[in-house]
Amino acid sequence: MVNLLRMRIRAKNVLSGVSVTAAAAVAVIALSACSPSLEQPSDMPPGKEVPEKLSAPESEEHGQSAHGGSAHGATCVIGDFTVTGSSGHKPSVVVPDDCTPPKKLLTSTLEPGSGPAVSEGDTVSVDYVMVGLSSGHEVGSWTSPTESTPEEITVGAGDVVPGWEQALLGMHAGGRTLAVIPPKQGAATEAAADLGYPSDETLALVIELESID
């Protein structure tokens, strides 16, 4: 009799535990159904990751290179200029239009010539063609493709713009030199007053040295 009573008490406790557990489970399920989802809806197919949005650096968004370069092109070098025409004939200068004019004097020997080199104080006889990079305005000593009236220059006397004088130094008779002259050494100087160039013009100059007097 005692044993039967104990068995009934155990069965009642077990059923009570099951009832409590079941009630707790139902409460959790109900709470989950009422809570808003923390995940954002996606249009991507199942199993696909949403790509992260990438933004360009601020410098690129404003039209500049991420490396700090200018969007207007690199600075011109002497190799960007082309000179045609043989010695004794009027040369033609082709100036580039896809680079920025240099801020320093550039020179290139087109023909070396021979004999003594020009030094400061020498008086020289030269033929030349000068072209403005932006204006295209041309001046020179040539009166036709094969005829000219050479210019006499005393180097260092201020007869011509400083960049021209520097380009003459070291030249030899029969030599030809290309010089690209920035405004501070050319068009912006007093010696350029009669050439007809604006003061901010960069000049391309071809010099042919006839003789050193």
GROMACS .gro file of C-alpha atoms in nm:
model
  213
    1MET     CA    1   0.000   0.000   0.000
    2VAL     CA    2   0.281   0.238   0.093
    3ASN     CA    3   0.468   0.154  -0.228
    4LEU     CA    4   0.161   0.221  -0.441
    5LEU     CA    5   0.122   0.563  -0.279
    6ARG     CA    6   0.484   0.652  -0.352
    7MET     CA    7   0.449   0.556  -0.720
    8ARG     CA    8   0.144   0.783  -0.760
    9ILE     CA    9   0.331   1.080  -0.606
   10ARG     CA   10   0.630   1.028  -0.847
   11ALA     CA   11   0.402   1.011  -1.150
   12LYS     CA   12   0.233   1.333  -1.047
   13ASN     CA   13   0.569   1.513  -1.010
   14VAL     CA   14   0.686   1.394  -1.353
   15LEU     CA   15   0.366   1.513  -1.517
   16SER     CA   16   0.401   1.850  -1.342
   17GLY     CA   17   0.761   1.889  -1.472
   18VAL     CA   18   0.654   1.804  -1.826
   19SER     CA   19   0.373   2.056  -1.806
   20VAL     CA   20   0.610   2.334  -1.689
   21THR     CA   21   0.865   2.253  -1.961
   22ALA     CA   22   0.601   2.247  -2.233
   23ALA     CA   23   0.457   2.575  -2.114
   24ALA     CA   24   0.802   2.739  -2.121
   25ALA     CA   25   0.864   2.614  -2.475
   26VAL     CA   26   0.531   2.752  -2.595
   27ALA     CA   27   0.615   3.091  -2.439
   28VAL     CA   28   0.954   3.106  -2.617
   29ILE     CA   29   0.796   3.024  -2.954
   30ALA     CA   30   0.529   3.288  -2.907
   31LEU     CA   31   0.789   3.551  -2.810
   32SER     CA   32   1.002   3.470  -3.115
   33ALA     CA   33   0.705   3.507  -3.346
   34CYS     CA   34   0.624   3.853  -3.207
   35SER     CA   35   0.982   3.990  -3.211
   36PRO     CA   36   1.096   4.187  -3.527
   37SER     CA   37   1.376   4.029  -3.730
   38LEU     CA   38   1.721   4.195  -3.707
   39GLU     CA   39   1.813   4.086  -4.062
   40GLN     CA   40   1.752   4.319  -4.356
   41PRO     CA   41   1.560   4.183  -4.655
   42SER     CA   42   1.777   4.100  -4.955
   43ASP     CA   43   1.710   4.074  -5.327
   44MET     CA   44   2.006   3.840  -5.369
   45PRO     CA   45   1.935   3.468  -5.431
   46PRO     CA   46   1.986   3.236  -5.134
   47GLY     CA   47   2.353   3.163  -5.069
   48LYS     CA   48   2.476   3.489  -5.235
   49GLU     CA   49   2.652   3.760  -5.031
   50VAL     CA   50   2.549   4.125  -5.067
   51PRO     CA   51   2.853   4.316  -5.209
   52GLU     CA   52   2.997   4.597  -4.997
   53LYS     CA   53   2.956   4.943  -5.152
   54LEU     CA   54   3.294   5.097  -5.235
   55SER     CA   55   3.339   5.475  -5.250
   56ALA     CA   56   3.610   5.648  -5.453
   57PRO     CA   57   3.866   5.863  -5.270
   58GLU     CA   58   3.757   6.225  -5.241
   59SER     CA   59   4.038   6.343  -5.470
   60GLU     CA   60   3.914   6.121  -5.754
   61GLU     CA   61   3.555   6.236  -5.710
   62HIS     CA   62   3.670   6.591  -5.775
   63GLY     CA   63   3.844   6.503  -6.102
   64GLN     CA   64   4.200   6.466  -5.973
   65SER     CA   65   4.420   6.162  -5.988
   66ALA     CA   66   4.447   5.955  -5.670
   67HIS     CA   67   4.822   5.988  -5.708
   68GLY     CA   68   4.807   6.371  -5.702
   69GLY     CA   69   4.873   6.420  -6.067
   70SER     CA   70   4.713   6.695  -6.273
   71ALA     CA   71   4.428   6.615  -6.508
   72HIS     CA   72   4.566   6.865  -6.763
   73GLY     CA   73   4.864   6.656  -6.875
   74ALA     CA   74   5.233   6.623  -6.788
   75THR     CA   75   5.495   6.894  -6.835
   76CYS     CA   76   5.641   6.912  -7.186
   77VAL     CA   77   5.992   6.776  -7.241
   78ILE     CA   78   6.225   6.867  -7.525
   79GLY     CA   79   6.145   6.543  -7.707
   80ASP     CA   80   5.783   6.654  -7.746
   81PHE     CA   81   5.891   6.918  -8.000
   82THR     CA   82   5.965   6.839  -8.364
   83VAL     CA   83   6.189   7.040  -8.599
   84THR     CA   84   6.192   6.975  -8.972
   85GLY     CA   85   6.407   7.123  -9.250
   86SER     CA   86   6.775   7.074  -9.325
   87SER     CA   87   7.057   7.317  -9.247
   88GLY     CA   88   7.056   7.618  -9.477
   89HIS     CA   89   6.677   7.600  -9.509
   90LYS     CA   90   6.406   7.759  -9.298
   91PRO     CA   91   6.313   7.516  -9.020
   92SER     CA   92   5.957   7.439  -8.912
   93VAL     CA   93   5.870   7.381  -8.547
   94VAL     CA   94   5.582   7.155  -8.445
   95VAL     CA   95   5.479   7.228  -8.085
   96PRO     CA   96   5.287   6.974  -7.872
   97ASP     CA   97   4.931   7.043  -7.759
   98ASP     CA   98   4.891   6.765  -7.501
   99CYS     CA   99   5.135   6.881  -7.231
  100THR     CA  100   5.193   7.178  -7.003
  101PRO     CA  101   5.463   7.433  -7.102
  102PRO     CA  102   5.783   7.385  -6.899
  103LYS     CA  103   5.889   7.637  -6.635
  104LYS     CA  104   6.262   7.584  -6.700
  105LEU     CA  105   6.473   7.643  -7.009
  106LEU     CA  106   6.505   7.334  -7.230
  107THR     CA  107   6.768   7.296  -7.503
  108SER     CA  108   6.864   7.028  -7.754
  109THR     CA  109   7.150   7.016  -8.006
  110LEU     CA  110   7.008   6.931  -8.348
  111GLU     CA  111   7.337   6.978  -8.540
  112PRO     CA  112   7.670   6.998  -8.353
  113GLY     CA  113   7.863   7.223  -8.592
  114SER     CA  114   8.241   7.261  -8.565
  115GLY     CA  115   8.516   7.497  -8.456
  116PRO     CA  116   8.538   7.714  -8.144
  117ALA     CA  117   8.246   7.729  -7.902
  118VAL     CA  118   8.050   8.047  -7.839
  119SER     CA  119   8.132   8.218  -7.510
  120GLU     CA  120   7.998   8.530  -7.339
  121GLY     CA  121   8.106   8.849  -7.513
  122ASP     CA  122   8.130   8.690  -7.859
  123THR     CA  123   7.946   8.849  -8.148
  124VAL     CA  124   7.770   8.589  -8.357
  125SER     CA  125   7.567   8.576  -8.676
  126VAL     CA  126   7.256   8.357  -8.656
  127ASP     CA  127   6.944   8.257  -8.844
  128TYR     CA  128   6.644   8.173  -8.632
  129VAL     CA  129   6.274   8.090  -8.613
  130MET     CA  130   6.074   8.162  -8.297
  131VAL     CA  131   5.719   8.033  -8.235
  132GLY     CA  132   5.480   8.102  -7.946
  133LEU     CA  133   5.342   7.778  -7.799
  134SER     CA  134   4.991   7.909  -7.735
  135SER     CA  135   4.958   8.187  -7.993
  136GLY     CA  136   5.143   8.026  -8.285
  137HIS     CA  137   5.289   8.371  -8.359
  138GLU     CA  138   5.616   8.332  -8.552
  139VAL     CA  139   5.912   8.565  -8.602
  140GLY     CA  140   6.248   8.494  -8.762
  141SER     CA  141   6.531   8.592  -8.992
  142TRP     CA  142   6.415   8.390  -9.291
  143THR     CA  143   6.267   8.581  -9.584
  144SER     CA  144   6.197   8.264  -9.787
  145PRO     CA  145   6.251   7.889  -9.743
  146THR     CA  146   6.612   7.928  -9.861
  147GLU     CA  147   6.698   8.295  -9.802
  148SER     CA  148   6.754   8.486  -9.481
  149THR     CA  149   6.890   8.800  -9.325
  150PRO     CA  150   7.109   8.675  -9.038
  151GLU     CA  151   7.088   8.850  -8.702
  152GLU     CA  152   7.403   8.977  -8.529
  153ILE     CA  153   7.405   8.925  -8.154
  154THR     CA  154   7.661   9.006  -7.888
  155VAL     CA  155   7.619   8.733  -7.629
  156GLY     CA  156   7.558   8.875  -7.282
  157ALA     CA  157   7.478   9.228  -7.401
  158GLY     CA  158   7.102   9.190  -7.371
  159ASP     CA  159   7.042   9.205  -7.746
  160VAL     CA  160   6.805   8.908  -7.716
  161VAL     CA  161   6.609   8.742  -7.435
  162PRO     CA  162   6.815   8.565  -7.163
  163GLY     CA  163   6.702   8.217  -7.266
  164TRP     CA  164   6.826   8.279  -7.619
  165GLU     CA  165   7.167   8.393  -7.492
  166GLN     CA  166   7.200   8.082  -7.274
  167ALA     CA  167   7.114   7.859  -7.570
  168LEU     CA  168   7.391   8.022  -7.778
  169LEU     CA  169   7.664   7.947  -7.522
  170GLY     CA  170   7.868   7.644  -7.632
  171MET     CA  171   7.735   7.638  -7.989
  172HIS     CA  172   7.970   7.593  -8.286
  173ALA     CA  173   7.956   7.743  -8.636
  174GLY     CA  174   7.719   7.541  -8.854
  175GLY     CA  175   7.538   7.410  -8.549
  176ARG     CA  176   7.163   7.413  -8.490
  177THR     CA  177   6.993   7.423  -8.148
  178LEU     CA  178   6.634   7.401  -8.030
  179ALA     CA  179   6.545   7.599  -7.717
  180VAL     CA  180   6.213   7.609  -7.531
  181ILE     CA  181   6.208   7.931  -7.330
  182PRO     CA  182   5.970   7.996  -7.037
  183PRO     CA  183   5.825   8.348  -6.989
  184LYS     CA  184   6.069   8.455  -6.714
  185GLN     CA  185   6.361   8.400  -6.951
  186GLY     CA  186   6.182   8.511  -7.265
  187ALA     CA  187   5.851   8.682  -7.339
  188ALA     CA  188   5.824   8.851  -6.997
  189THR     CA  189   6.164   9.023  -7.028
  190GLU     CA  190   6.242   9.368  -7.164
  191ALA     CA  191   6.432   9.225  -7.461
  192ALA     CA  192   6.109   9.067  -7.589
  193ALA     CA  193   5.917   9.395  -7.604
  194ASP     CA  194   5.932   9.421  -7.984
  195LEU     CA  195   5.863   9.053  -8.061
  196GLY     CA  196   5.484   9.078  -8.028
  197TYR     CA  197   5.430   8.802  -7.771
  198PRO     CA  198   5.216   8.822  -7.455
  199SER     CA  199   5.425   8.824  -7.139
  200ASP     CA  200   5.305   8.478  -7.031
  201GLU     CA  201   5.397   8.309  -7.361
  202THR     CA  202   5.643   8.018  -7.381
  203LEU     CA  203   5.870   8.033  -7.686
  204ALA     CA  204   6.014   7.759  -7.907
  205LEU     CA  205   6.332   7.883  -8.077
  206VAL     CA  206   6.548   7.720  -8.345
  207ILE     CA  207   6.891   7.881  -8.383
  208GLU     CA  208   7.134   7.816  -8.668
  209LEU     CA  209   7.478   7.960  -8.599
  210GLU     CA  210   7.633   8.100  -8.917
  211SER     CA  211   7.958   8.233  -8.774
  212ILE     CA  212   8.143   8.364  -8.469
  213ASP     CA  213   8.285   8.707  -8.558
   0.00000   0.00000   0.00000
